Amino acid sequence: MQPGNQVKSKNHPEYGVGKIIDKTNIFNEDYYQVFFEKMDKPMQLIGNDLELVLDPFTMFKQGMTTYTEKFKLKTLAHQLETFYFGHNTVSPTNFKIKPLPHQLLALDFVLNQFKPRCLLADEVGLGKTIEAALIFEELKMRGIANKVLIITPAGLTHQWQEEMRLKFSEDFYLMDKEKARALFELHGQEGNIWDGLDQVITSIDFLKPKKIHDDLGKRARERREEHNQRIYQACLEADWDMVIIDEAHKLTKYKSGEETARYKLGSALAEITPIFLLLTATPHSGKPHVFKNLLQLIDLHLFYKVDDLKPANVEKVTVRNKKRAAVDMEGNRLFKSRITSTCEIDRNNEKDKVERLLYEEVINYVSEYYNYAKFEKNQVMIFLLMLYQRIVCSSSQAILSSLEKRYNTLQQVEKISRILNSDFSDFEELSGEEQLDLIEKNQVMLKDPRALKKEMNIIKDCIEVARKCVKGHDDAKLRKLLEIIDEVKRRENNPDTKMIIFTEFVETQNYILDSLETLGYQTAYINGRLGLEEKIEQKNKFKDEAQFLVSTDAGGEGINLQFCSYMVNYDIPWNPMKLEQRIGRIDRIGQKQDVKIFNFVLKDTIEEYVRETLEGKLELIKEQFGEDKLRDILSTLQEDFNFDKIYFDAVIERQKEAEKLEDIAEKMYDQAEEILKQDEFLIPFTDDDKNIGEEERRIMQDLPERIKRFISDFLISHGEELKEYSNQEDIYYFKNDFKTENYQKHFSQVIFSPEKGINSEEAELFSLKNEYVRDVIADVKKQGRVTGLEVNDSRFTGKEGLLSFWQLTIENNYDYSRKYYIPIFIEEAGRHNSRLSRLFKRIDDLDIKKGSGLSILNEIEELYQEAEETAQKRGENLFLENKLEWEEKINERMKQLKTYYQEKEKAIKEIKVDNIRKGRMQAMQEKLSKEEQELKDKRNLFPKLTCEQLAYVKFGG
């Protein structure tokens, strides 16, 4: 054995194949230094531990053949493996989804960027989460994105976690204050809690840096400094490959240079993270400088100044699809119409008098105790009062339960700690159910003992009224619900028409469930207290058995219910974005009916007045820009106006609020109009005439079938069989006799079609991402290098020759990697036959049987030389294609880099202070040199061509 030989370690087969790079003989013993690619380092090994790995040419000359089926399996494995490193995207075939054209185009757009950094700005409802997840999965499969951080508003963290688990079989760790505390206890105070986590979801307000200022007390300052060091700074040091930020319009840096803590977080991560995705339906806030600063997080060089905000520049880094233009693979429009009805609940008759009284009693309590809480600067008490105002509009049962708990808490006041143990920074992002659970867990109190005693008396009176309300199940809202149910059954001419009923609070949910079940209806329910499996179980119950699903906002996240087209909003969240999230459970891709929404509004209430005033202006936006645009803008308006505060202020101020409310509504309209006009001008929609390429379509349709054949052939080689259930089409089972220490011996539900998986949640999808499939690919590549085979194809009867397979790898030591598996067929006469070479690109399509040995053994030298020369030419063409395409991207990037630094240099030259100007100029030159050198290094692509398989082939008829 000599340097350059390929070898394996007998004692350490896990090292894989290595190459000898040095040999030493000491004390009559041979010692070798071997570089193992799998270990990514050289290892010292003794001679008798090594065995030569013969190349196919040597094996062929020595007549070392293998079974034909092993040869075919190895070829198939290599051909499938090239999909991991090819130009075409394959991640859509790896999951239980039915990807749509615009999502595939978004995936293709990002992957073809010089750096995968992008603003995903599709209109609401088009699946930006799916697009981001597909980009992540594609890059993860290629070995580029191994450590990913997803940052969302607090109210969306669970939704992202469940979506990634349900659709993509990905487990993400949800990091919050409690989890961080537990990790510090587990790993010690000095460790970095982010280091051991590869896939994390967290909320932006948990992670962002805390502001340190002189007004802080000593303990508050220490807590914030501790957070900034051990949470924020530690996260920056965790070396993420990829960061995804949802609702990215929340990252704000103003014209003055002032930036929010959220922007500081985004900016710090953008600077150190190679793969960076921002998701928002409304990236433009009506302020050009703010938009420019947001785009700088994607590409600092392209958006250095406001003048760079040209549509041509913006579309270089932006994907933006229009909801009503979106179609499926067959060209059908994706979205149906939405029909919304406001149902006014009139409580002016005598039987509802006590409900009106309860409403007034709670308003008086809330108003009076708001002033106490404001005086004591007790924000959590104010949160509680806001909740009570919403709860009394939900149901008497819910407010009775909450007030009884409050009264019991006040009775125990002497025993209760006044120290809050929870973080309320994300409070407004949570659902009503989650908010109530959080506050009741903390038992918030006022400091003034007289106010506490008085509060007990007020609550006691409210409880008495509430108890009168709940006698019997016959309140006004329930009567309206039953009236609508009867109306829908008549309209649809179907007594079993399904309907979803949303409420904010669990007690109201229980009340509705009890009432419907008493009337003989079958029901299902979802709330935040159920685990994911329980939610899926209840969803399936609703789909298969129950007529009604009663859900809270916390329960509805991540669960898609487009098989139902009717929804009742039994109570309406003050923040219209949360209402949109509810409706989005059914008004989404896959809905086949027009969506019918019934919104319950209590007449003659402050909430009704506020809603009418605000919705009047929102309706103008809808008329001017369309319903989809209104939905897009709601999240941005919430950031600037805070709907919860508007409602609560109206409750506290009562009549004095009218003029102020009109003024707020007018400002809201003006800002929305400005944003949407700027959006339309600056952010072009992605060309909706652009189509998915034929190659992508073919892969989508073809790859699952190829994987199925591969696994089937593999099982046959092990004496097993892939069997289909007679009563379940496209669902398979098999006994596993491969690596039984790692896998179950029997796979009972296996599917190969991603679309089949949408309604087969229990079945395991065998795709290129599947661990079993990947292990089989790795296993069969170890054998099957040389064989003789016969191909039954009457078109080529009598043809024979040498078939070789060559693996071309192109890399740049950074972030570029391509693999090709090239078949070359040389006829016995020594000529290359390109038609027969192409035939073997799809070896699984051929009818192959065992051949008659190596009949061309004598001519192998000449035939192999011709094959090698042909492979070199083919490989060189592929290499040059890649190189030209890559150099175009490098040159474009270099051009942007120079433009950016020229502009920066002009600005630095304007600095009057000599030493500051010189320091800035030197720092700029150093940074420019570093970035130019990195681009020069990345420019170099390195090809590697190796022969992997040889076979004597004879064609018969």
PDB file of N, CA, C and O in Angstrom, residues 91-100 167 328-330 543 590 592 700-701 704-705 729-731 751-761 763-767:
ATOM      1  N   SER A  91     -37.103  19.066  -2.057  1.00  0.00           N
ATOM      2  CA  SER A  91     -37.712  19.018  -0.726  1.00  0.00           C
ATOM      3  C   SER A  91     -39.237  18.942  -0.762  1.00  0.00           C
ATOM      4  O   SER A  91     -39.831  18.340   0.136  1.00  0.00           O
ATOM      5  N   PRO A  92     -39.935  19.510  -1.774  1.00  0.00           N
ATOM      6  CA  PRO A  92     -41.399  19.366  -1.778  1.00  0.00           C
ATOM      7  C   PRO A  92     -41.877  17.919  -1.828  1.00  0.00           C
ATOM      8  O   PRO A  92     -43.006  17.630  -1.433  1.00  0.00           O
ATOM      9  N   THR A  93     -41.026  16.998  -2.318  1.00  0.00           N
ATOM     10  CA  THR A  93     -41.442  15.597  -2.375  1.00  0.00           C
ATOM     11  C   THR A  93     -41.184  14.873  -1.057  1.00  0.00           C
ATOM     12  O   THR A  93     -41.512  13.697  -0.925  1.00  0.00           O
ATOM     13  N   ASN A  94     -40.577  15.561  -0.093  1.00  0.00           N
ATOM     14  CA  ASN A  94     -40.162  14.915   1.152  1.00  0.00           C
ATOM     15  C   ASN A  94     -41.185  15.011   2.273  1.00  0.00           C
ATOM     16  O   ASN A  94     -40.957  14.469   3.356  1.00  0.00           O
ATOM     17  N   PHE A  95     -42.309  15.693   2.025  1.00  0.00           N
ATOM     18  CA  PHE A  95     -43.208  15.978   3.133  1.00  0.00           C
ATOM     19  C   PHE A  95     -44.664  15.780   2.735  1.00  0.00           C
ATOM     20  O   PHE A  95     -45.002  15.737   1.561  1.00  0.00           O
ATOM     21  N   LYS A  96     -45.494  15.693   3.760  1.00  0.00           N
ATOM     22  CA  LYS A  96     -46.912  15.429   3.547  1.00  0.00           C
ATOM     23  C   LYS A  96     -47.652  16.721   3.204  1.00  0.00           C
ATOM     24  O   LYS A  96     -48.503  17.206   3.945  1.00  0.00           O
ATOM     25  N   ILE A  97     -47.278  17.275   2.077  1.00  0.00           N
ATOM     26  CA  ILE A  97     -47.903  18.507   1.608  1.00  0.00           C
ATOM     27  C   ILE A  97     -48.145  18.390   0.111  1.00  0.00           C
ATOM     28  O   ILE A  97     -47.568  17.536  -0.559  1.00  0.00           O
ATOM     29  N   LYS A  98     -48.995  19.278  -0.389  1.00  0.00           N
ATOM     30  CA  LYS A  98     -49.179  19.391  -1.830  1.00  0.00           C
ATOM     31  C   LYS A  98     -48.703  20.786  -2.212  1.00  0.00           C
ATOM     32  O   LYS A  98     -49.466  21.745  -2.186  1.00  0.00           O
ATOM     33  N   PRO A  99     -47.408  20.917  -2.532  1.00  0.00           N
ATOM     34  CA  PRO A  99     -46.862  22.254  -2.783  1.00  0.00           C
ATOM     35  C   PRO A  99     -47.506  22.898  -4.001  1.00  0.00           C
ATOM     36  O   PRO A  99     -47.929  22.214  -4.935  1.00  0.00           O
ATOM     37  N   LEU A 100     -47.560  24.219  -3.968  1.00  0.00           N
ATOM     38  CA  LEU A 100     -48.225  24.980  -5.019  1.00  0.00           C
ATOM     39  C   LEU A 100     -47.191  25.694  -5.884  1.00  0.00           C
ATOM     40  O   LEU A 100     -46.058  25.931  -5.453  1.00  0.00           O
ATOM     41  N   LYS A 167     -46.346  19.033   9.420  1.00  0.00           N
ATOM     42  CA  LYS A 167     -46.146  18.994   7.967  1.00  0.00           C
ATOM     43  C   LYS A 167     -44.756  18.521   7.575  1.00  0.00           C
ATOM     44  O   LYS A 167     -44.572  17.957   6.497  1.00  0.00           O
ATOM     45  N   ASP A 328     -53.404  26.400  -8.445  1.00  0.00           N
ATOM     46  CA  ASP A 328     -52.800  25.102  -8.144  1.00  0.00           C
ATOM     47  C   ASP A 328     -52.074  24.584  -9.383  1.00  0.00           C
ATOM     48  O   ASP A 328     -51.971  25.278 -10.394  1.00  0.00           O
ATOM     49  N   MET A 329     -51.570  23.350  -9.297  1.00  0.00           N
ATOM     50  CA  MET A 329     -50.780  22.784 -10.392  1.00  0.00           C
ATOM     51  C   MET A 329     -51.595  22.625 -11.686  1.00  0.00           C
ATOM     52  O   MET A 329     -51.037  22.555 -12.774  1.00  0.00           O
ATOM     53  N   GLU A 330     -52.904  22.540 -11.529  1.00  0.00           N
ATOM     54  CA  GLU A 330     -53.765  22.381 -12.709  1.00  0.00           C
ATOM     55  C   GLU A 330     -54.241  23.726 -13.250  1.00  0.00           C
ATOM     56  O   GLU A 330     -55.006  23.784 -14.209  1.00  0.00           O
ATOM     57  N   LYS A 543     -63.979  15.981  11.805  1.00  0.00           N
ATOM     58  CA  LYS A 543     -64.051  15.664  10.380  1.00  0.00           C
ATOM     59  C   LYS A 543     -64.924  14.442  10.109  1.00  0.00           C
ATOM     60  O   LYS A 543     -65.709  14.417   9.151  1.00  0.00           O
ATOM     61  N   GLY A 590     -57.018  24.968  -0.293  1.00  0.00           N
ATOM     62  CA  GLY A 590     -57.660  23.666  -0.141  1.00  0.00           C
ATOM     63  C   GLY A 590     -59.151  23.770   0.145  1.00  0.00           C
ATOM     64  O   GLY A 590     -59.879  22.784   0.043  1.00  0.00           O
ATOM     65  N   LYS A 592     -62.852  24.291  -0.642  1.00  0.00           N
ATOM     66  CA  LYS A 592     -63.567  24.105  -1.903  1.00  0.00           C
ATOM     67  C   LYS A 592     -64.897  24.863  -1.968  1.00  0.00           C
ATOM     68  O   LYS A 592     -65.556  24.878  -2.996  1.00  0.00           O
ATOM     69  N   MET A 700     -41.209  16.160  -9.343  1.00  0.00           N
ATOM     70  CA  MET A 700     -42.305  16.071  -8.357  1.00  0.00           C
ATOM     71  C   MET A 700     -43.139  14.808  -8.576  1.00  0.00           C
ATOM     72  O   MET A 700     -43.559  14.150  -7.631  1.00  0.00           O
ATOM     73  N   GLN A 701     -43.393  14.502  -9.844  1.00  0.00           N
ATOM     74  CA  GLN A 701     -44.236  13.356 -10.152  1.00  0.00           C
ATOM     75  C   GLN A 701     -43.462  12.045 -10.089  1.00  0.00           C
ATOM     76  O   GLN A 701     -43.988  10.998  -9.730  1.00  0.00           O
ATOM     77  N   PRO A 704     -41.008  10.215  -6.174  1.00  0.00           N
ATOM     78  CA  PRO A 704     -41.603   9.263  -5.226  1.00  0.00           C
ATOM     79  C   PRO A 704     -41.685   7.843  -5.778  1.00  0.00           C
ATOM     80  O   PRO A 704     -41.439   6.867  -5.054  1.00  0.00           O
ATOM     81  N   GLU A 705     -41.979   7.729  -7.080  1.00  0.00           N
ATOM     82  CA  GLU A 705     -42.074   6.400  -7.700  1.00  0.00           C
ATOM     83  C   GLU A 705     -40.689   5.743  -7.772  1.00  0.00           C
ATOM     84  O   GLU A 705     -40.546   4.534  -7.560  1.00  0.00           O
ATOM     85  N   GLU A 729     -55.321   1.919  -0.810  1.00  0.00           N
ATOM     86  CA  GLU A 729     -54.491   2.173  -1.991  1.00  0.00           C
ATOM     87  C   GLU A 729     -53.277   3.030  -1.652  1.00  0.00           C
ATOM     88  O   GLU A 729     -53.382   4.019  -0.920  1.00  0.00           O
ATOM     89  N   ASP A 730     -52.106   2.634  -2.166  1.00  0.00           N
ATOM     90  CA  ASP A 730     -50.845   3.377  -2.014  1.00  0.00           C
ATOM     91  C   ASP A 730     -50.324   3.416  -0.578  1.00  0.00           C
ATOM     92  O   ASP A 730     -49.486   4.255  -0.240  1.00  0.00           O
ATOM     93  N   ILE A 731     -50.812   2.520   0.276  1.00  0.00           N
ATOM     94  CA  ILE A 731     -50.248   2.365   1.618  1.00  0.00           C
ATOM     95  C   ILE A 731     -49.651   0.962   1.709  1.00  0.00           C
ATOM     96  O   ILE A 731     -50.313  -0.026   1.379  1.00  0.00           O
ATOM     97  N   ILE A 751     -45.915   5.187   3.051  1.00  0.00           N
ATOM     98  CA  ILE A 751     -46.405   5.817   1.818  1.00  0.00           C
ATOM     99  C   ILE A 751     -45.215   6.430   1.100  1.00  0.00           C
ATOM    100  O   ILE A 751     -44.189   6.741   1.699  1.00  0.00           O
ATOM    101  N   PHE A 752     -45.356   6.621  -0.204  1.00  0.00           N
ATOM    102  CA  PHE A 752     -44.307   7.234  -1.008  1.00  0.00           C
ATOM    103  C   PHE A 752     -44.791   8.539  -1.636  1.00  0.00           C
ATOM    104  O   PHE A 752     -43.976   9.356  -2.059  1.00  0.00           O
ATOM    105  N   SER A 753     -46.098   8.745  -1.694  1.00  0.00           N
ATOM    106  CA  SER A 753     -46.667   9.949  -2.293  1.00  0.00           C
ATOM    107  C   SER A 753     -46.895  11.010  -1.219  1.00  0.00           C
ATOM    108  O   SER A 753     -47.632  10.776  -0.258  1.00  0.00           O
ATOM    109  N   PRO A 754     -46.278  12.202  -1.351  1.00  0.00           N
ATOM    110  CA  PRO A 754     -46.503  13.271  -0.363  1.00  0.00           C
ATOM    111  C   PRO A 754     -47.974  13.638  -0.236  1.00  0.00           C
ATOM    112  O   PRO A 754     -48.476  13.872   0.862  1.00  0.00           O
ATOM    113  N   GLU A 755     -48.667  13.681  -1.372  1.00  0.00           N
ATOM    114  CA  GLU A 755     -50.076  14.062  -1.344  1.00  0.00           C
ATOM    115  C   GLU A 755     -50.913  13.063  -0.554  1.00  0.00           C
ATOM    116  O   GLU A 755     -51.866  13.427   0.136  1.00  0.00           O
ATOM    117  N   LYS A 756     -50.541  11.791  -0.637  1.00  0.00           N
ATOM    118  CA  LYS A 756     -51.246  10.757   0.125  1.00  0.00           C
ATOM    119  C   LYS A 756     -51.131  11.033   1.620  1.00  0.00           C
ATOM    120  O   LYS A 756     -52.040  10.715   2.396  1.00  0.00           O
ATOM    121  N   GLY A 757     -50.037  11.642   2.021  1.00  0.00           N
ATOM    122  CA  GLY A 757     -49.792  11.883   3.439  1.00  0.00           C
ATOM    123  C   GLY A 757     -50.654  12.966   4.052  1.00  0.00           C
ATOM    124  O   GLY A 757     -50.759  13.050   5.283  1.00  0.00           O
ATOM    125  N   ILE A 758     -51.279  13.813   3.229  1.00  0.00           N
ATOM    126  CA  ILE A 758     -52.090  14.904   3.772  1.00  0.00           C
ATOM    127  C   ILE A 758     -53.216  14.356   4.632  1.00  0.00           C
ATOM    128  O   ILE A 758     -53.547  14.907   5.686  1.00  0.00           O
ATOM    129  N   ASN A 759     -53.797  13.250   4.210  1.00  0.00           N
ATOM    130  CA  ASN A 759     -54.897  12.642   4.972  1.00  0.00           C
ATOM    131  C   ASN A 759     -54.500  11.314   5.602  1.00  0.00           C
ATOM    132  O   ASN A 759     -55.361  10.539   6.002  1.00  0.00           O
ATOM    133  N   SER A 760     -53.204  11.037   5.657  1.00  0.00           N
ATOM    134  CA  SER A 760     -52.719   9.801   6.298  1.00  0.00           C
ATOM    135  C   SER A 760     -51.628  10.182   7.297  1.00  0.00           C
ATOM    136  O   SER A 760     -50.450   9.883   7.111  1.00  0.00           O
ATOM    137  N   GLU A 761     -52.035  10.878   8.355  1.00  0.00           N
ATOM    138  CA  GLU A 761     -51.064  11.445   9.298  1.00  0.00           C
ATOM    139  C   GLU A 761     -50.264  10.373  10.021  1.00  0.00           C
ATOM    140  O   GLU A 761     -49.145  10.610  10.465  1.00  0.00           O
ATOM    141  N   ALA A 763     -49.232   7.463   8.715  1.00  0.00           N
ATOM    142  CA  ALA A 763     -48.316   6.738   7.827  1.00  0.00           C
ATOM    143  C   ALA A 763     -46.964   7.439   7.759  1.00  0.00           C
ATOM    144  O   ALA A 763     -46.863   8.656   7.879  1.00  0.00           O
ATOM    145  N   GLU A 764     -45.905   6.649   7.547  1.00  0.00           N
ATOM    146  CA  GLU A 764     -44.554   7.194   7.432  1.00  0.00           C
ATOM    147  C   GLU A 764     -44.223   7.402   5.963  1.00  0.00           C
ATOM    148  O   GLU A 764     -44.331   6.486   5.155  1.00  0.00           O
ATOM    149  N   LEU A 765     -43.823   8.626   5.628  1.00  0.00           N
ATOM    150  CA  LEU A 765     -43.481   8.966   4.247  1.00  0.00           C
ATOM    151  C   LEU A 765     -42.033   8.592   3.972  1.00  0.00           C
ATOM    152  O   LEU A 765     -41.117   9.096   4.609  1.00  0.00           O
ATOM    153  N   PHE A 766     -41.839   7.678   3.008  1.00  0.00           N
ATOM    154  CA  PHE A 766     -40.486   7.305   2.586  1.00  0.00           C
ATOM    155  C   PHE A 766     -40.067   8.257   1.463  1.00  0.00           C
ATOM    156  O   PHE A 766     -40.507   8.121   0.319  1.00  0.00           O
ATOM    157  N   SER A 767     -39.214   9.196   1.807  1.00  0.00           N
ATOM    158  CA  SER A 767     -38.709  10.182   0.857  1.00  0.00           C
ATOM    159  C   SER A 767     -37.199  10.246   1.004  1.00  0.00           C
ATOM    160  O   SER A 767     -36.609   9.511   1.805  1.00  0.00           O
TER     161      SER A 767
END
